[in-house]
Tab-separated table of C-alpha atoms in Angstrom:
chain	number	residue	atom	x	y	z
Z	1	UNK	CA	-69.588	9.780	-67.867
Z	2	UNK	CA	-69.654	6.608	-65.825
Z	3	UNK	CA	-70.703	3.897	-67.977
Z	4	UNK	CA	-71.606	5.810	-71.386
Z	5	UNK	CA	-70.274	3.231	-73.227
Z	6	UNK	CA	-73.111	1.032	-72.654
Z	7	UNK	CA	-76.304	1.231	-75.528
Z	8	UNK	CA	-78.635	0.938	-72.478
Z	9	UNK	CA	-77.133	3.726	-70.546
Z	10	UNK	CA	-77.259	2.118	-67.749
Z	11	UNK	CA	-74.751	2.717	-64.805
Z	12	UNK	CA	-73.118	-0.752	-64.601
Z	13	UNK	CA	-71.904	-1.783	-68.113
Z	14	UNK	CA	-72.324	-5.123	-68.668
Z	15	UNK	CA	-75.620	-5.844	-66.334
Z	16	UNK	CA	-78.396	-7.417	-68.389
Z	17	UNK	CA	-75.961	-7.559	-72.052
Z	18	UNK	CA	-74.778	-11.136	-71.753
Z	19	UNK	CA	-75.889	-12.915	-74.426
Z	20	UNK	CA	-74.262	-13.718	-78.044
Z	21	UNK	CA	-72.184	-11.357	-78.263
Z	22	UNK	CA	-69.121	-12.383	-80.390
Z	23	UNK	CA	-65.300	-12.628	-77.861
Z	24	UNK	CA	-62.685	-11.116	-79.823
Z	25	UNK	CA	-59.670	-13.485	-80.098
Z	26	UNK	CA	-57.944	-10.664	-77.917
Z	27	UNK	CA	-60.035	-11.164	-75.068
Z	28	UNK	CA	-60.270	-14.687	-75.549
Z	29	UNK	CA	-56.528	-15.281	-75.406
Z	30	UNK	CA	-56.544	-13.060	-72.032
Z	31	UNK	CA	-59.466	-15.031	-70.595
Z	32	UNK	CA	-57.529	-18.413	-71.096
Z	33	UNK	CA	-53.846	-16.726	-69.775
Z	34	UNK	CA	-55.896	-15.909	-66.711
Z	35	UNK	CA	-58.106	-19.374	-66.120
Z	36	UNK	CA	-55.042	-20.981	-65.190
Z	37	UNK	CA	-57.226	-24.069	-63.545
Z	38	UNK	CA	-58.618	-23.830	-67.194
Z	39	UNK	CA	-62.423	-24.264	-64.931
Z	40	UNK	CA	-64.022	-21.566	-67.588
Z	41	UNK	CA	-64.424	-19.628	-64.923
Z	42	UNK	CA	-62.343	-16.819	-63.346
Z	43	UNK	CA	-62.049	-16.125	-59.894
Z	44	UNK	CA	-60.649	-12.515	-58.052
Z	45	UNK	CA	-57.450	-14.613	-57.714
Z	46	UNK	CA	-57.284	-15.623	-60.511
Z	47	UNK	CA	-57.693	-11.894	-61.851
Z	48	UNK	CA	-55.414	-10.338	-59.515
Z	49	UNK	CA	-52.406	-13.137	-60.792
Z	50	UNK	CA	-53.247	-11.145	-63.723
Z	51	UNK	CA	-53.202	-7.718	-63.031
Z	52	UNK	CA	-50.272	-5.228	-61.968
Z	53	UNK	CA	-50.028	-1.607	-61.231
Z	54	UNK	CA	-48.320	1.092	-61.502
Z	55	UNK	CA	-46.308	0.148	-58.965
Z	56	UNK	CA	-45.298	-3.130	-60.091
Z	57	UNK	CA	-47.852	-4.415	-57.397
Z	58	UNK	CA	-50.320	-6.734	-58.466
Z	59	UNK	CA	-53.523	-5.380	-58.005
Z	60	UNK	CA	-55.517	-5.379	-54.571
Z	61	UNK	CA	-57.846	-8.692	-53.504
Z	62	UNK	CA	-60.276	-5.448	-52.887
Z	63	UNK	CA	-60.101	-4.097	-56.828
Z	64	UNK	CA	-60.440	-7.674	-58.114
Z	65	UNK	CA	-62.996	-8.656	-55.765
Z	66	UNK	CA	-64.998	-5.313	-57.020
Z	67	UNK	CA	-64.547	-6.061	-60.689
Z	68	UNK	CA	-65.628	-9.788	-60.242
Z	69	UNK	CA	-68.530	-8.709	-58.499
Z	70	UNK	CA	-69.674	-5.833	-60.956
Z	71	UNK	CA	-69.781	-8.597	-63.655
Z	72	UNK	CA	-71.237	-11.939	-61.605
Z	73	UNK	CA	-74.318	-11.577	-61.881
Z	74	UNK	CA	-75.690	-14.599	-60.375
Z	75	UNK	CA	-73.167	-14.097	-57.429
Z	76	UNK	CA	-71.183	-17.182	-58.086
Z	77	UNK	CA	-67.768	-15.371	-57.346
Z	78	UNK	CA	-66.860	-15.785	-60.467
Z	79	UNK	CA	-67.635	-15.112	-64.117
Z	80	UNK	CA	-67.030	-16.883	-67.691
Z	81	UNK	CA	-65.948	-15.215	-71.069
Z	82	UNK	CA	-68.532	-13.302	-71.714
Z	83	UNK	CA	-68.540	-11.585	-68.656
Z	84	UNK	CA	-64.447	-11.197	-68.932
Z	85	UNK	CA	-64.988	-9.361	-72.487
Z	86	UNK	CA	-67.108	-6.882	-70.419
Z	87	UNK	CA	-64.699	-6.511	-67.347
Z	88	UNK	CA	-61.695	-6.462	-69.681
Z	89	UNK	CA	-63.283	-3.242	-71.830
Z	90	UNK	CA	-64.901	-1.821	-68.376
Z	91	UNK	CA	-60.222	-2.459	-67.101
Z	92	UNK	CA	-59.390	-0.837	-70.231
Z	93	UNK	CA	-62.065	2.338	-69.667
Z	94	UNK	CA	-60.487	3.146	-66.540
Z	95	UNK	CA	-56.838	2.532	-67.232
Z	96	UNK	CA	-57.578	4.943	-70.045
Z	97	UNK	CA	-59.020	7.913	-67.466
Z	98	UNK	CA	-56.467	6.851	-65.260
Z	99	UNK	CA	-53.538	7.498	-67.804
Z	100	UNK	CA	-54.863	10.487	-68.959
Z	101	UNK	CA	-54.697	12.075	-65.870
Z	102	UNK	CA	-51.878	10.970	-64.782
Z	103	UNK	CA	-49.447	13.502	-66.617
Z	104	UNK	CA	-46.428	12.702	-65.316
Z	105	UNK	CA	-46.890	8.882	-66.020
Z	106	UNK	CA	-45.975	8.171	-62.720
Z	107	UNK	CA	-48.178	5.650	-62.644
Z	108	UNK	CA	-50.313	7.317	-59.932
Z	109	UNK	CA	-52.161	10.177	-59.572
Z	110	UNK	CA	-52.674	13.193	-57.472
Z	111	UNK	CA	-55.212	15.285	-55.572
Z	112	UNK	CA	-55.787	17.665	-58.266
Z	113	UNK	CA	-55.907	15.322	-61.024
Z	114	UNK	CA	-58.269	13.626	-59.405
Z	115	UNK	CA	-60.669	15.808	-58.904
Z	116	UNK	CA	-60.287	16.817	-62.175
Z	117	UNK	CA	-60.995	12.959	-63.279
Z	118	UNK	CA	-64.504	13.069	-61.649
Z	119	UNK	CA	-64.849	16.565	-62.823
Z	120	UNK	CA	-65.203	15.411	-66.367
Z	121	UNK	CA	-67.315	12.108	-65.098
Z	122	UNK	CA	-69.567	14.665	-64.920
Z	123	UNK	CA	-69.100	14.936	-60.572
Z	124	UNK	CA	-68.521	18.115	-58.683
Z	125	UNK	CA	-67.581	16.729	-55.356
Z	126	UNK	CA	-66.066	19.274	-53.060
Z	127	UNK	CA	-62.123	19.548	-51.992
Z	128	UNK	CA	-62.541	17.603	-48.764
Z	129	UNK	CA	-64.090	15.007	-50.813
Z	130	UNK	CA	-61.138	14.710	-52.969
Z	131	UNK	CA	-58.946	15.025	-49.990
Z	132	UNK	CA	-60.754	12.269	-47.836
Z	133	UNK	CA	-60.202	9.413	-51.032
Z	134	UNK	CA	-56.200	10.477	-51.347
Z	135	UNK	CA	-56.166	9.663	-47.731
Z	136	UNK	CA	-57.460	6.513	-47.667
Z	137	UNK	CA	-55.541	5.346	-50.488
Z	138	UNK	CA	-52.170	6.513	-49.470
Z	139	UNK	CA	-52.334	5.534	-45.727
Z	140	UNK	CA	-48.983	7.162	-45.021
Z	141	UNK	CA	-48.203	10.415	-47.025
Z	142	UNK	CA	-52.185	10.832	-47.873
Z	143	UNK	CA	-50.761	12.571	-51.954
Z	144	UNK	CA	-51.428	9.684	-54.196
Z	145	UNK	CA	-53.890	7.339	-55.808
Z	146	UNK	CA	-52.288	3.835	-57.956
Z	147	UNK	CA	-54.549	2.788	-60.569
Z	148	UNK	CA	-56.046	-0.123	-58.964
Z	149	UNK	CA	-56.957	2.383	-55.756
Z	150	UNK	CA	-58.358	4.571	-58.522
Z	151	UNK	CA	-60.792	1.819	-59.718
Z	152	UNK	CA	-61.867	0.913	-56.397
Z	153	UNK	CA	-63.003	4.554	-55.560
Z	154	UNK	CA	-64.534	4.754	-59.080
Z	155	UNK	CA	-66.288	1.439	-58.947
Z	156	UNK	CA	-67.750	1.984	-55.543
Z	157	UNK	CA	-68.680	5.874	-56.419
Z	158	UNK	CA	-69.913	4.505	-59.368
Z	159	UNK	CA	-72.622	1.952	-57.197
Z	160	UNK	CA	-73.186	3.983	-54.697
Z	161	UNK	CA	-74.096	7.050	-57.336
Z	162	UNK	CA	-76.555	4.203	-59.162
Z	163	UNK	CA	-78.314	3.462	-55.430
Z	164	UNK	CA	-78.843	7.153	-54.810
Z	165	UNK	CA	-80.165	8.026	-57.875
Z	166	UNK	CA	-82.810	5.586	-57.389
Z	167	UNK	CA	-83.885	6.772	-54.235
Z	168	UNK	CA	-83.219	10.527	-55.259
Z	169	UNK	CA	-86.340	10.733	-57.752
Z	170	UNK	CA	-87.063	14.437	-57.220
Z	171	UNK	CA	-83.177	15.383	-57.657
Z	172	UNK	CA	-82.917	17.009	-54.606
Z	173	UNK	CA	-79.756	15.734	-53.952
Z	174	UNK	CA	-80.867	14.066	-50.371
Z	175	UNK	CA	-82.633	10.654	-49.764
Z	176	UNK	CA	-84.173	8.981	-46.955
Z	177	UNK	CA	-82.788	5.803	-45.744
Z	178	UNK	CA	-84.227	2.949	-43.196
Z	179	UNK	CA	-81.846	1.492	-41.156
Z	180	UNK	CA	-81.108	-2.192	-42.697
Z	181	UNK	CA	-81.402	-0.686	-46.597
Z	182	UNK	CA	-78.639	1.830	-45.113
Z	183	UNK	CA	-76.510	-1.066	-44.085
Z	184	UNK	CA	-77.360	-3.529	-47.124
Z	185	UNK	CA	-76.036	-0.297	-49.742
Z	186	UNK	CA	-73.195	0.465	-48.111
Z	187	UNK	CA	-71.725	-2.575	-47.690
Z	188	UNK	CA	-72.986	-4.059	-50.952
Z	189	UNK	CA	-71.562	-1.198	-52.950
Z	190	UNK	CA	-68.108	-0.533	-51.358
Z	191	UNK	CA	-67.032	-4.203	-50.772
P	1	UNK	CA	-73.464	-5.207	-26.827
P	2	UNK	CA	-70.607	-3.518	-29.522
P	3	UNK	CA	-67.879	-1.630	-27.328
P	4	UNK	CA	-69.712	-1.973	-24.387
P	5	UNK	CA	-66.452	-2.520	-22.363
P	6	UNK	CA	-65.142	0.577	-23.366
P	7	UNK	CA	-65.583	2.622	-19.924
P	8	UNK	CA	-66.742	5.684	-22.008
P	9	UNK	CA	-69.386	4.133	-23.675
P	10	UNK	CA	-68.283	4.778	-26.893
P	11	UNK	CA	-69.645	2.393	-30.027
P	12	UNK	CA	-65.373	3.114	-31.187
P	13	UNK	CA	-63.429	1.357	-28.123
P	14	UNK	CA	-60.671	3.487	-28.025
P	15	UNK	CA	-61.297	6.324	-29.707
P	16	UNK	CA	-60.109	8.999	-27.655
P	17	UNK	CA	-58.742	6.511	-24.902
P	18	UNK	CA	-54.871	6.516	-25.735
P	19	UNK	CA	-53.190	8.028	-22.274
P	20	UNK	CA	-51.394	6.452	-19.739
P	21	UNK	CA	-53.151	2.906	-19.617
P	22	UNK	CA	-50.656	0.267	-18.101
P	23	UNK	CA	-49.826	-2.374	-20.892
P	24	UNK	CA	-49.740	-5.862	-20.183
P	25	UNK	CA	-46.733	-8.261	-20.396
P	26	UNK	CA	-48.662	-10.353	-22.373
P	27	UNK	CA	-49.935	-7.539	-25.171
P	28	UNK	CA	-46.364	-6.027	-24.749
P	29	UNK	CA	-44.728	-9.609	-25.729
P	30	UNK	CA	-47.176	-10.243	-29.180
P	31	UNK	CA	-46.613	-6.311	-30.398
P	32	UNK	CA	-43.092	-7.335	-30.270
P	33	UNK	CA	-43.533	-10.729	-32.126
P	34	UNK	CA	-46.249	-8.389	-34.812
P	35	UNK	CA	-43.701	-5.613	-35.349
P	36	UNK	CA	-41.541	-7.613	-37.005
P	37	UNK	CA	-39.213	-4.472	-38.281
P	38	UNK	CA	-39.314	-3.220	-34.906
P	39	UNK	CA	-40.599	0.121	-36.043
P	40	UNK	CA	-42.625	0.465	-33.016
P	41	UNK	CA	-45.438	0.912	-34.608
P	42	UNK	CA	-47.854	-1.925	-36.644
P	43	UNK	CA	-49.433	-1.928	-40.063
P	44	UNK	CA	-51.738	-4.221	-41.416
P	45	UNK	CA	-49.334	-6.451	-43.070
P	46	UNK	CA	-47.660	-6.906	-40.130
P	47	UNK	CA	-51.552	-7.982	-38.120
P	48	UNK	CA	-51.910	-10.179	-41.131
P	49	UNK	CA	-48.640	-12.080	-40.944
P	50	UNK	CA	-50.305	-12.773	-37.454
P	51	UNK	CA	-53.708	-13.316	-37.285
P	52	UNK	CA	-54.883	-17.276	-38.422
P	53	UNK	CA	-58.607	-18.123	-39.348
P	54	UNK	CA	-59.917	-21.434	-38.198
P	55	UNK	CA	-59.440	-22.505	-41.907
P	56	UNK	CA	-56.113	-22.037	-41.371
P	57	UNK	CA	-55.519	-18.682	-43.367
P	58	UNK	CA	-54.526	-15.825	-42.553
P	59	UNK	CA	-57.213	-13.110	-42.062
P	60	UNK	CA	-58.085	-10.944	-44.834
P	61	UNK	CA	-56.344	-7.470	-45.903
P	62	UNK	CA	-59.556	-6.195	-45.617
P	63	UNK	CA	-60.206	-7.458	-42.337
P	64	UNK	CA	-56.820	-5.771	-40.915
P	65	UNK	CA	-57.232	-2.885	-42.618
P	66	UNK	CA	-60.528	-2.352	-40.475
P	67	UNK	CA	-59.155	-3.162	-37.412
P	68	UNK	CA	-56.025	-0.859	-37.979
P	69	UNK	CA	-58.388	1.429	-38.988
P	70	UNK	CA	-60.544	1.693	-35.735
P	71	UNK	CA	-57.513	2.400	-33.677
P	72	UNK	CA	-55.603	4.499	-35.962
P	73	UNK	CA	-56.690	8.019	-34.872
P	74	UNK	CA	-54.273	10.047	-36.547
P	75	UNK	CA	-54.510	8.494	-40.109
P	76	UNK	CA	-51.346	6.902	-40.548
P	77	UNK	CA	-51.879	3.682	-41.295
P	78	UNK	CA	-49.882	2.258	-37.873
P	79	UNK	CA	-50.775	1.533	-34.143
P	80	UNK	CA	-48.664	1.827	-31.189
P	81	UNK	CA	-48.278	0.067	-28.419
P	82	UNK	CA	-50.809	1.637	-26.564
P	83	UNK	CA	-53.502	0.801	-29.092
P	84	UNK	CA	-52.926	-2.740	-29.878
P	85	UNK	CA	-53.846	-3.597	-26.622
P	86	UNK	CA	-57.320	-2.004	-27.213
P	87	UNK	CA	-56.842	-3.475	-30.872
P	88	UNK	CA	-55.765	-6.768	-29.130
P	89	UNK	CA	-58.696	-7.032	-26.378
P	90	UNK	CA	-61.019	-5.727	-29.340
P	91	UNK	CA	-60.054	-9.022	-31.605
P	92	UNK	CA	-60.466	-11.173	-28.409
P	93	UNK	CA	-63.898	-10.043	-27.557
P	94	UNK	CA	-65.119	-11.037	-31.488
P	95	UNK	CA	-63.418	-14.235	-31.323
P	96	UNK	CA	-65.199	-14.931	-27.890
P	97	UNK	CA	-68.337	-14.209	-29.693
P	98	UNK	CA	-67.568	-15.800	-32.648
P	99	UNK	CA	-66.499	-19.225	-30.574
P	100	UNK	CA	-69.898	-19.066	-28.565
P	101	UNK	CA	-71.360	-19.115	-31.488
P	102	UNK	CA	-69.675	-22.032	-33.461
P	103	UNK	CA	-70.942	-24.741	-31.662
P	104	UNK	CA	-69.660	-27.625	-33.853
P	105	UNK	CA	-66.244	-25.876	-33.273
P	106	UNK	CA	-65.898	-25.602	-37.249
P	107	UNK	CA	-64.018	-22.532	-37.554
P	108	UNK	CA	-66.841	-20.840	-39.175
P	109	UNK	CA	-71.005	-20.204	-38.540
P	110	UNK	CA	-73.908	-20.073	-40.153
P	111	UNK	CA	-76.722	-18.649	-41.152
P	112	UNK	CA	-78.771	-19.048	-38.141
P	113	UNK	CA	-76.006	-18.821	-35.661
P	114	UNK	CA	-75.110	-15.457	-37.166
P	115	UNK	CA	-79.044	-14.469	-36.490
P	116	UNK	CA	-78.258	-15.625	-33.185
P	117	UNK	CA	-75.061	-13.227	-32.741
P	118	UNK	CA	-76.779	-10.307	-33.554
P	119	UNK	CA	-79.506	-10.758	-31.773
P	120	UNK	CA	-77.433	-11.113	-28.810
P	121	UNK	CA	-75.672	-7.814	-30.030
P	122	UNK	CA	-79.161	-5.803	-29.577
P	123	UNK	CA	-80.082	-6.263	-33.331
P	124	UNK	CA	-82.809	-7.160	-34.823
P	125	UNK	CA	-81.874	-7.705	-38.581
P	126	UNK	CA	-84.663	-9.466	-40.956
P	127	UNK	CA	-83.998	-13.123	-42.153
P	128	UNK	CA	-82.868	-11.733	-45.726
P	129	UNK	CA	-80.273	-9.039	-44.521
P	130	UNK	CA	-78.165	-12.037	-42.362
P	131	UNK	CA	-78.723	-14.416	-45.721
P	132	UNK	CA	-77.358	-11.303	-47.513
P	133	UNK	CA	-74.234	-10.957	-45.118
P	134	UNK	CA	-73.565	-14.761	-45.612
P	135	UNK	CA	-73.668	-14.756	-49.244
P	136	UNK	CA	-71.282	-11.964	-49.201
P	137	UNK	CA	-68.647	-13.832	-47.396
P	138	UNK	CA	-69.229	-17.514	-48.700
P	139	UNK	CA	-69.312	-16.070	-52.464
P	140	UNK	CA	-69.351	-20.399	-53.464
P	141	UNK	CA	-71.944	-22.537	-51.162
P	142	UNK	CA	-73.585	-19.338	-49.618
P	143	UNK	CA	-73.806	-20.767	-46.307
P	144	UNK	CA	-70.579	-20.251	-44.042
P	145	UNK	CA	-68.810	-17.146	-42.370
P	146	UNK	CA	-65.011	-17.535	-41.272
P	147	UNK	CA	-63.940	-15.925	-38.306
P	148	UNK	CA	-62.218	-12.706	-40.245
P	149	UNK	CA	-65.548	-12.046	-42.187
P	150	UNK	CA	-67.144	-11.919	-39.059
P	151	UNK	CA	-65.633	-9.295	-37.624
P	152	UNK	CA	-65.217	-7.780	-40.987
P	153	UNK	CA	-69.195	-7.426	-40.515
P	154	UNK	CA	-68.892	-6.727	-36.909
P	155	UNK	CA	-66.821	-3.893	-37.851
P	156	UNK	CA	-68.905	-2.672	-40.701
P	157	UNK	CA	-72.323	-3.096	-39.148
P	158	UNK	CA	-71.024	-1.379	-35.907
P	159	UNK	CA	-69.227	1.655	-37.687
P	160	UNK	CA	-72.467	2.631	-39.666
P	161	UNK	CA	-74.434	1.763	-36.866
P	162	UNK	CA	-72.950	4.677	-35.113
P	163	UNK	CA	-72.873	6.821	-37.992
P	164	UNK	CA	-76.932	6.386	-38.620
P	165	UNK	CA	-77.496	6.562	-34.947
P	166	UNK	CA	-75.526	9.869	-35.042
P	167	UNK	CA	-78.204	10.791	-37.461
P	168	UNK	CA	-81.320	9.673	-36.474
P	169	UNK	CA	-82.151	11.826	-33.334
P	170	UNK	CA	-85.488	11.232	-32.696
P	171	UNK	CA	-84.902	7.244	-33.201
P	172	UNK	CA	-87.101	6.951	-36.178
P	173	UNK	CA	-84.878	4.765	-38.198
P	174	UNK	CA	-84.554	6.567	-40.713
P	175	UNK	CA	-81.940	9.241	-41.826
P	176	UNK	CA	-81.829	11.828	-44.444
P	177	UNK	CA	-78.501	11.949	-46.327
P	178	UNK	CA	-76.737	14.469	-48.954
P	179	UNK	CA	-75.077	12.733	-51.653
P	180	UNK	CA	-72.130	13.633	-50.880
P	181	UNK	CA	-71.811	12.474	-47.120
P	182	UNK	CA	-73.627	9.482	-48.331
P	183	UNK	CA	-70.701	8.340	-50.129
P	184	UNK	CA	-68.563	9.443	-47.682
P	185	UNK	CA	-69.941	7.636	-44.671
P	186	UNK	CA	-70.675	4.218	-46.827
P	187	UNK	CA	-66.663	4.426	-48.430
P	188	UNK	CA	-65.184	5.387	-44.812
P	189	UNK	CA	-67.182	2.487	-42.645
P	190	UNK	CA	-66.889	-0.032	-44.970
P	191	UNK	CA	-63.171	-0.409	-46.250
């Protein structure tokens, strides 16, 4: 499940747990390699310098704008080591689900697996679904997902899930939505 | 008003509009300088490598992704010809908006001059959703939008716009929405 790992079992790890929690020297010899303007604060440039895919691409401004913003919570655009520890365990999560899916270690993944990846995050979304998010990640063949596409559709299912459930208090699976709040969720969640 | 030069009335100009429209010397000379393979056909690398913000960037992936995006009818990932002329009378109309709009000829607006745009749009967005849009773009000072995250959220805006409207028949401003074509509609208008 999206964000288990998190003693509050809340939907976005991380949200409301800074405080003293200790930084393993791991993450605090990542957090330095990636401050490279050694501010104490890392930017989504600064993450993406960091980050490559399967693909040998570093990873898109849009996947290290979304992690950044999961973990800033005072919308600063950017975040300091003890928000890192969280994004680097939240990287680690997905690269995880992402490797385990992808059998072949091609270093992407395909419709099938995919929908078996939300399948066990506890999601039954329907073949178009699945379909429509291969699409959009592979523009021209519309077959496969990289990792870094796989985080962005899992981060901004992920949010959007959160902002539905909130709304959806009965469980019927529908909510009403006013025309601004529509906008403001939407773009908040996905961007 | 959004698209309202589109002879069909459409909210997507050009959706449905590729025939036999005449191209114009001068949109026939920049595809040739965009497609720089000379594939015939542009991607949004290729709009990057020539689109300039008034900070003297290049526009965002995200920002050419979108505008690929609203003229790519068949899901490749490419335009023609025929629809970077829309795409290239589309980007002039925002700029034209965007220039009326920066009146210190910065490059970029603000808050209230964003109000301003909308309102001149037909929207009537509260105070807190334009400080909302602004903080989203100007992630440091939270007061400036360049030129590309304007019609990022031109893009956005006008895309759900048509989706709710779609929706909401009797004009009540507000929609009822199934999970699943919630995240659909939010993932597909937004990125």
């Amino acid at each position: 499940m999206f964000g288990a790992q998190t003693p509050g079992g809340g939907m976005y790890p991380g949200f409301g747990q800074a405080g003293p929690t200790p930084i393993s020297p791991e993450v605090q010899q990542w957090f330095q390699a990636v401050d490279k303007d050694h501010s104490g604060q890392i930017n989504w440039e600064e993450l993406q310098s960091a980050l490559i895919n399967g693909q040998g691409e570093h990873f898109s401004p849009q996947a290290c704008k979304l992690m950044i913003g999961m973990f800033d919570t005072d919308k600063s655009g950017t975040i300091g080591v003890t928000e890192f520890q969280l994004l680097y365990n939240y990287i680690n999560q997905w690269l995880a689900v992402f490797k385990n899916y992808d059998r072949n270690q091609s270093g992407s993944i395909e419709e099938e697996e995919l929908g078996l990846a939300f399948q066990q995050m506890g999601f039954r979304f329907s073949p178009e679904f699945i379909k429509f998010l291969i699409a959009r990640s592979d523009l021209k063949d519309h077959k496969l997902m990289s990792v870094d596409q796989f985080i962005v559709a899992c981060v901004q299912i992920q949010r959007l899930t959160e902002q539905f459930r909130q709304r959806d208090k009965e469980m019927k699976g529908v909510i009403s939505l006013p025309f601004e709040e529509f906008l403001s969720i939407a773009i908040n969640c996905t961007t």
